[in-house]
Short mmCIF file of C-alpha atoms in Angstrom, two decimals:
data_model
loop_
_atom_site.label_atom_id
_atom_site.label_comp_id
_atom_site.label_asym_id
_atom_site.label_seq_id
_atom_site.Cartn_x
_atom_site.Cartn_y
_atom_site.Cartn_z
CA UNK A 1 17.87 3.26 40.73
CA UNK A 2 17.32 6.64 42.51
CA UNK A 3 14.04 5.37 44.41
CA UNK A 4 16.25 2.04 45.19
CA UNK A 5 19.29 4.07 46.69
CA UNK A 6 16.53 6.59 48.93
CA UNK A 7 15.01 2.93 50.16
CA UNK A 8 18.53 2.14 51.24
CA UNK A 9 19.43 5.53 52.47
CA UNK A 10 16.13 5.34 54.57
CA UNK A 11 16.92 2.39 56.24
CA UNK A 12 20.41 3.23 57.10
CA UNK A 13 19.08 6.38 59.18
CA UNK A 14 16.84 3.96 60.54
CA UNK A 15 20.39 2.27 61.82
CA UNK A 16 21.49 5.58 63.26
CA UNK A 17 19.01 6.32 64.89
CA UNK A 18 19.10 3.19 66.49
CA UNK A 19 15.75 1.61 65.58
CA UNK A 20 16.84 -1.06 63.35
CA UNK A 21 20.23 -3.83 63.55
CA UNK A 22 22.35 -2.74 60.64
CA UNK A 23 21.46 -6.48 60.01
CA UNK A 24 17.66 -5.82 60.24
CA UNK A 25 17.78 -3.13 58.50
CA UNK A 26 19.89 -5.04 55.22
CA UNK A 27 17.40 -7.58 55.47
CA UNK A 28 14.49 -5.50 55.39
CA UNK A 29 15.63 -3.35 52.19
CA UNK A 30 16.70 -6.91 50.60
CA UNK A 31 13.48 -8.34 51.15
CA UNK A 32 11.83 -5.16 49.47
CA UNK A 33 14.21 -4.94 46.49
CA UNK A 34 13.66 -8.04 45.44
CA UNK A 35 10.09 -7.70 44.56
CA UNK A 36 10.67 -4.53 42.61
CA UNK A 37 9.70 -4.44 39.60
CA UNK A 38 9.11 -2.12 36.72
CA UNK A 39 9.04 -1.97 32.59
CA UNK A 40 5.64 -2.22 30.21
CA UNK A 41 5.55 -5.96 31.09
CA UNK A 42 6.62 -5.63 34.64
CA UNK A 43 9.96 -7.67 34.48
CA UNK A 44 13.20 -5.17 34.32
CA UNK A 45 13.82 -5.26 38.07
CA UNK A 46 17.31 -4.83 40.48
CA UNK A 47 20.18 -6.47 41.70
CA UNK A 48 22.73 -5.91 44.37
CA UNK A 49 26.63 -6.58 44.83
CA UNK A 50 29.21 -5.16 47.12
CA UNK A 51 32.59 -3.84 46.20
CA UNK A 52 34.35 -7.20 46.95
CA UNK A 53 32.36 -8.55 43.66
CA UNK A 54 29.71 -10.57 46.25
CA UNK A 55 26.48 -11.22 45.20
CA UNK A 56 24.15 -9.86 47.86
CA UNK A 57 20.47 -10.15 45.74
CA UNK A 58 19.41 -11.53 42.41
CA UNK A 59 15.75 -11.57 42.22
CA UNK A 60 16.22 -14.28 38.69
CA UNK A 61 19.67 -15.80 40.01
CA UNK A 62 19.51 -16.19 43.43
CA UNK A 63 22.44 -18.90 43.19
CA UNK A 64 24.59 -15.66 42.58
CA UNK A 65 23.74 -14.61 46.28
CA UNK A 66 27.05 -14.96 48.60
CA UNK A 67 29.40 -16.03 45.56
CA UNK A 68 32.19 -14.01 44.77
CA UNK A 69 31.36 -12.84 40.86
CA UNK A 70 35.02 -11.79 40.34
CA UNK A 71 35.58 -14.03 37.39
CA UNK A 72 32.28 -13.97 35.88
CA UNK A 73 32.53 -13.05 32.74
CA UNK A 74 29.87 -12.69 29.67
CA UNK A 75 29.90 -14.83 26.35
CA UNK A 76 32.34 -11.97 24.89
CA UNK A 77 34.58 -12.66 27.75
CA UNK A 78 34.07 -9.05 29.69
CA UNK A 79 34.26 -9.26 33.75
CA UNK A 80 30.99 -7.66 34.06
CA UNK A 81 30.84 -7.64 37.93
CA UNK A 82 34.65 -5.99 38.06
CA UNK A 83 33.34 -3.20 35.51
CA UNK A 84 30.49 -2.49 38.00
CA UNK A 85 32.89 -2.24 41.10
CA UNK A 86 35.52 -0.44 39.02
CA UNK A 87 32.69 1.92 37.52
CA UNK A 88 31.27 2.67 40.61
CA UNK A 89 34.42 3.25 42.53
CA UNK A 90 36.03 5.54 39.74
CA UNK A 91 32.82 7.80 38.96
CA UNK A 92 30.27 6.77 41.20
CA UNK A 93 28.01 5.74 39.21
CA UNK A 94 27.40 4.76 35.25
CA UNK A 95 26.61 2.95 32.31
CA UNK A 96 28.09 -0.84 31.79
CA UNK A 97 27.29 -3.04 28.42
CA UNK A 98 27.26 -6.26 28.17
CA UNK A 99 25.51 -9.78 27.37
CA UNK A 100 23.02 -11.41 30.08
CA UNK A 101 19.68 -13.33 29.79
CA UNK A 102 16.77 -12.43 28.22
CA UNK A 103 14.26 -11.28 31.40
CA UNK A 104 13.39 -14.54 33.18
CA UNK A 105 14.58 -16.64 30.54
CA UNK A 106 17.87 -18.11 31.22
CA UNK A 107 18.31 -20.24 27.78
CA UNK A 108 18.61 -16.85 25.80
CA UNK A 109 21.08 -14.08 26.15
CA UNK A 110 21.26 -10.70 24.34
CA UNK A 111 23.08 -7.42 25.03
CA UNK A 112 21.79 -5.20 27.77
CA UNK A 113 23.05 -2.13 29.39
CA UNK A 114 23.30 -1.78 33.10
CA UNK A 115 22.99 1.50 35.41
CA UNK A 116 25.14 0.61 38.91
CA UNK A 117 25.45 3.23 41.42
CA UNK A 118 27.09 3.13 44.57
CA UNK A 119 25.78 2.91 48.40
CA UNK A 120 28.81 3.29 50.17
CA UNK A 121 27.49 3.45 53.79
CA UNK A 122 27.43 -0.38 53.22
CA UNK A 123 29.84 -0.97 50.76
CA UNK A 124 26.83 -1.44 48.09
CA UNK A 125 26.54 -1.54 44.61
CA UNK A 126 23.16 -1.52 43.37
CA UNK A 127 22.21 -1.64 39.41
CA UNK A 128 19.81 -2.30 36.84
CA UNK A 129 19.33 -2.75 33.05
CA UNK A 130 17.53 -2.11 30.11
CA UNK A 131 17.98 -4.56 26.93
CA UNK A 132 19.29 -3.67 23.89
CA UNK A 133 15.89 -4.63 22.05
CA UNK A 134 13.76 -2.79 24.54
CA UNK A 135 15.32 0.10 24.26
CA UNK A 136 15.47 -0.70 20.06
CA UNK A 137 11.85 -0.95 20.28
CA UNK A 138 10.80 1.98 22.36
CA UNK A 139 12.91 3.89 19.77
CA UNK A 140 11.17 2.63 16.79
CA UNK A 141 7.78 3.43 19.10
CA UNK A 142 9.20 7.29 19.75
CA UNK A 143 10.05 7.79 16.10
CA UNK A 144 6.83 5.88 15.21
CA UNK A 145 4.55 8.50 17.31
CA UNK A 146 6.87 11.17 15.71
CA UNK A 147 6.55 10.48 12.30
CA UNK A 148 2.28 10.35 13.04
CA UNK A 149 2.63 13.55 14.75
CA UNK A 150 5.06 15.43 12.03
CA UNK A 151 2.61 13.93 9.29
CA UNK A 152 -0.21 15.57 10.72
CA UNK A 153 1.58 18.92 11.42
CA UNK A 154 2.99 18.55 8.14
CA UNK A 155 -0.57 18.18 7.06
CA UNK A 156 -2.17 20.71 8.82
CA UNK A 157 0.88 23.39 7.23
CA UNK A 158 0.30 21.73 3.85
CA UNK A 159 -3.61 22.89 4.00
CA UNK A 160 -2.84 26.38 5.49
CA UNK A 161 -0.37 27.43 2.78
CA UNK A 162 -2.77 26.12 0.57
CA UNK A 163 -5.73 28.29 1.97
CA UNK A 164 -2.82 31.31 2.20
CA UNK A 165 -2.23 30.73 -1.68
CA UNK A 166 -5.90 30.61 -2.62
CA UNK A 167 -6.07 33.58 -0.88
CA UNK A 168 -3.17 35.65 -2.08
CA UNK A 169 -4.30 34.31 -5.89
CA UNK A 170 -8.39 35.30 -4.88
CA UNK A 171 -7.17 39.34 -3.69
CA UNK A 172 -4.67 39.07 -6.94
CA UNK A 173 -7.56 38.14 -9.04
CA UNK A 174 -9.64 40.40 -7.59
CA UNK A 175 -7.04 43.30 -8.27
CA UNK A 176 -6.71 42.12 -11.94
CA UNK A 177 -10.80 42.05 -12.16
CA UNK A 178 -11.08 45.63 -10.48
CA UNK A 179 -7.98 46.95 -12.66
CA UNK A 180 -9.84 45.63 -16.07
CA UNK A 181 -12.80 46.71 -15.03
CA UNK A 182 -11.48 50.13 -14.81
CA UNK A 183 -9.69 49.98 -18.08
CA UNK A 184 -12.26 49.11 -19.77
CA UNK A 185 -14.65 51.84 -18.01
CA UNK A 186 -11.48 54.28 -19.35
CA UNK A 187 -12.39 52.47 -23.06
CA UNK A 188 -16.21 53.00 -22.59
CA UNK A 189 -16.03 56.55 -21.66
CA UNK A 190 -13.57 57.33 -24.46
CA UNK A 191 -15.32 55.93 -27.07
CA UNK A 192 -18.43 58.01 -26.00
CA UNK A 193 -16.73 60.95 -26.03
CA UNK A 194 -15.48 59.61 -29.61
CA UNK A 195 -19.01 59.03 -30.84
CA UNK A 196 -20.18 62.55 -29.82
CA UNK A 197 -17.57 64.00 -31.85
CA UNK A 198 -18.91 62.32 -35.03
CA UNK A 199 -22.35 64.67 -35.30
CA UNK A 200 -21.54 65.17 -38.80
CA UNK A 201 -20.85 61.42 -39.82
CA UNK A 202 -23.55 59.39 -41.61
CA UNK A 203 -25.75 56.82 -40.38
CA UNK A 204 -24.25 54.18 -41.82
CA UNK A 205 -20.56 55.25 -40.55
CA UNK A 206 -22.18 55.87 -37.22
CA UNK A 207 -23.79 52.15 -37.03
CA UNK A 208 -20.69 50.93 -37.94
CA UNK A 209 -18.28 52.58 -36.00
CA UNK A 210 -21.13 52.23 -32.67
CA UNK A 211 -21.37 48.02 -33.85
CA UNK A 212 -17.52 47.65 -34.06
CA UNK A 213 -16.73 49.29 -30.78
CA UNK A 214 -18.97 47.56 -29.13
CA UNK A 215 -17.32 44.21 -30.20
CA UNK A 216 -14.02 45.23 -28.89
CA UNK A 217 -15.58 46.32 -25.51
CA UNK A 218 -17.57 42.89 -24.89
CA UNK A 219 -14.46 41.47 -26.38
CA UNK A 220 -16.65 39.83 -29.03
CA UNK A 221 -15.59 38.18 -32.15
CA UNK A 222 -18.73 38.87 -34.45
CA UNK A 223 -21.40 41.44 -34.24
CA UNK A 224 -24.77 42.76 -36.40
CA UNK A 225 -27.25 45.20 -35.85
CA UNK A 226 -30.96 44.40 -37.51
CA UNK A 227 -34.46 46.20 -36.47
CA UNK A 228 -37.60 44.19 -35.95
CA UNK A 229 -40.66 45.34 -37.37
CA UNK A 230 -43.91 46.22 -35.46
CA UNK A 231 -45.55 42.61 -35.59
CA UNK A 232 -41.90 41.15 -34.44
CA UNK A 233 -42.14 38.56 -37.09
CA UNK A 234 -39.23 40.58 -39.47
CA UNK A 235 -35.17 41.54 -38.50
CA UNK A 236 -34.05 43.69 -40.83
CA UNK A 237 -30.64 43.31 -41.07
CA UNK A 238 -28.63 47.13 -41.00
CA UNK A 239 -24.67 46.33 -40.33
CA UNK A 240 -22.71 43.26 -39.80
CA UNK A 241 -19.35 43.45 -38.59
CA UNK A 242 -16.67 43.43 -40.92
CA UNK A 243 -15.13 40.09 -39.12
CA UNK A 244 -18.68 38.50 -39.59
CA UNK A 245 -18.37 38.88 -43.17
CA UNK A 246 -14.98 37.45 -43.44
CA UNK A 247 -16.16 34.37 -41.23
CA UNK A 248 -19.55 33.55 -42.69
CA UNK A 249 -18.37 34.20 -46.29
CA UNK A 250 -21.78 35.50 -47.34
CA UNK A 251 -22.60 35.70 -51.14
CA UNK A 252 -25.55 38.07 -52.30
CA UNK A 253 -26.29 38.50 -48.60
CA UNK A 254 -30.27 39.23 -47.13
CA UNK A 255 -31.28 42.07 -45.55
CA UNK A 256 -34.69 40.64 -44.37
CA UNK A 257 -35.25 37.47 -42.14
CA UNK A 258 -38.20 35.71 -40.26
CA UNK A 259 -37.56 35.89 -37.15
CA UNK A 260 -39.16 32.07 -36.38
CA UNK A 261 -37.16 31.09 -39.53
CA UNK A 262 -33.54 32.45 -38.11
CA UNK A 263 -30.77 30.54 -36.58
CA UNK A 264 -29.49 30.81 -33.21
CA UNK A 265 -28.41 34.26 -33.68
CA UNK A 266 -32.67 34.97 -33.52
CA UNK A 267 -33.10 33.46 -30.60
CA UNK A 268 -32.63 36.47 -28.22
CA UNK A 269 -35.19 38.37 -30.20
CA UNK A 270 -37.85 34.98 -29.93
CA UNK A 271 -36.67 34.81 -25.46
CA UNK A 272 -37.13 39.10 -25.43
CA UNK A 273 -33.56 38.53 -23.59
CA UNK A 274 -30.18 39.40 -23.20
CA UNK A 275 -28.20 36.23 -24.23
CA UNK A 276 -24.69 35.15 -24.61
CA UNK A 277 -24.43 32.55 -26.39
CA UNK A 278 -21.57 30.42 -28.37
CA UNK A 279 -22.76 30.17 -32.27
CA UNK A 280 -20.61 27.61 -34.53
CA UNK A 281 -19.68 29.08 -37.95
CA UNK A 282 -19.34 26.60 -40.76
CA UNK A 283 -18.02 28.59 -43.74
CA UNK A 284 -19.50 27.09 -47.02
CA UNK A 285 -19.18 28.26 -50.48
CA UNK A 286 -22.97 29.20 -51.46
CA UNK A 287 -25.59 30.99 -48.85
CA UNK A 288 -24.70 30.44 -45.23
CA UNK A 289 -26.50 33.02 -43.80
CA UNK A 290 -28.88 30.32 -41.61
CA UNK A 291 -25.63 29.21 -39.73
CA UNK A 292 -25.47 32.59 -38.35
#
C-alpha cells in the first residue's frame, strides 16, 4: 500500500508542478494500479474508492467503478465500503475484516482482511487484502520452518551436552582411575614395608602371607604358588590360597603336576606368559584338582 500511495503522491507533484491535468495524472496512476500485482501466485492486487463510497478502480470488479458502494454490504451484513471511509477518516489508515471472493473467483467467498489508507489530496482511499487462508497458510509455513529449525538446534544442543557429559564422566573416570591407582600404590608400598619386617618368619608363613597379599592387590579371588623343575615338564605345587581351598574342595590334595597334563591354570607356564584368564570352578566331592 505504501509503494501505491508514493505512485499517487508522485503524480500529484506532477499536478503541481504543472506537467500533468489533475485528470491525466488520475488516469495515469489508475491505469498503473490496476495491473499491480503481488502474492506467491501473483493475484492479491489493489483497489481504489473515494470518501463518498465511489468506486474509482477494481482490477476483478470493474462493474464497481463509478457506483456508489454505500450499501454494499458482505454475506454477514457489514457495510464494508463505509468501514473503509469511516476507518480512514477516523485514524487514517487500518485494518477492516470482512467476507469477499476468493482471488479471481467470484462463485466463492471467504473472509479476508483489508489494509485502506487514505490519499487525501484527492479524496482517495486506496486498500488491499490478504485472505484469511493465506495468511492461515503462511502461518502453518512459518511455524513449519520453525519447528525444522528448533529440531535441528534442539539436535545440535542434544549432541553437545552429550559430548559435555562424556566428557565430564571421561575426566571423572580418569580421577577415580588416578585416585585408585594411588591407593593401591599406598597398599603396595605398605605391604613391602610389611614383608621386610617379617625376617624372622618362616618360609612357609612368608609364601603365604607374599601369595595372599598379592590376591588382594590384583583384586584376585584365587591364587597358588608352584616351582617348575629344570626340564619344565613338573609344577610343584608350594601354597594355595586359603579361598582356593575352600572353592575347589580338594581331598588328599597333589603337590606334583605335569605341566602338559594341567588344566587351564598351566597354561601360562606352557605360553612362557603373563595371562589373565577366567577359570570355572566346579566343586565336586572326590579329586578336582584338574578343574583348577
Amino acid at each position: 500500500t505504501e509503494s501505491t500511495w508514493s505512485l499517487l503522491a508522485g503524480y500529484d507533484q506532477r499536478v503541481n508542478l504543472g506537467e500533468l491535468t489533475p485528470e491525466d495524472a488520475q488516469k495515469g496512476a489508475i491505469n498503473q494500479i490496476r495491473n499491480f500485482r503481488y502474492g506467491p501466485e501473483g493475484k492479491d492486487y489493489f483497489w481504489i474508492i473515494d470518501l463518498q463510497h465511489r468506486g474509482i478502480m477494481h482490477p476483478y470488479m470493474p462493474d464497481l467503478e463509478g457506483k456508489d458502494m454505500r450499501n454494499f454490504a458482505d454475506s454477514n451484513g457489514k457495510y464494508i465500503f463505509v468501514e473503509f471511509v469511516n476507518t480512514v477518516k477516523i485514524k487514517g489508515s487500518g485494518y477492516v475484516e470482512y467476507l469477499w471472493q476468493w482471488k479471481d473467483d467470484s462463485k466463492q467467498v471467504v473472509s479476508k482482511i483489508s489494509f485502506v489508507k487514505g490519499f487525501f489530496p484527492w479524496g482517495w482511499v486506496i486498500g488491499t487484502g490478504l485472505y484469511v487462508e493465506d495468511i492461515r497458510r503462511e502461518i502453518e509455513l512459518i511455524t513449519r520452518e520453525f519447528i525444522k529449525v528448533f529440531t535441528g538446534v534442539l539436535f545440535i544442543v542434544i549432541l553437545l551436552s552429550f559430548y559435555i557429559t562424556w566428557q565430564a564422566v571421561r575426566i571423572e573416570g580418569k580421577r577415580s582411575l588416578a585416585e585408585k591407582a594411588k591407593n593401591l600404590e599406598e597398599l603396595r608400598l605398605k605391604k613391602l614395608l610389611d614383608l621386610s619386617q617379617m625376617s624372622d618368619a618362616s618360609l612357609n608363613k612368608l609364601t603365604e602371607f607374599a601369595l595372599e597379599e598379592a590376591i588382594k592387590l590384583t583384586q584376585s579371588d584365587i591364587g597358588f604358588l608352584a616351582f617348575l623343575n629344570g626340564d619344565e615338564t613338573l609344577l610343584t605345587m608350594h601354597t594355595w590360597s586359603k579361598h582356593a581351598m575352600k572353592k575347589c574342595n580338594i581331598v588328599d590334595k597333589a603337590l606334583v603336576y605335569r605341566v602338559n597334563q594341567t588344566g587351564q591354570w598351566g597354561e601360562a607356564v606352557r605360553r612362557r606368559e603373563a595371562m589373565i584368564m577366567k577359570i570355572l570352578i566346579l566343586p565336586r566331592k572326590k579329586d578336582t584338582r584338574e578343574d583348577m
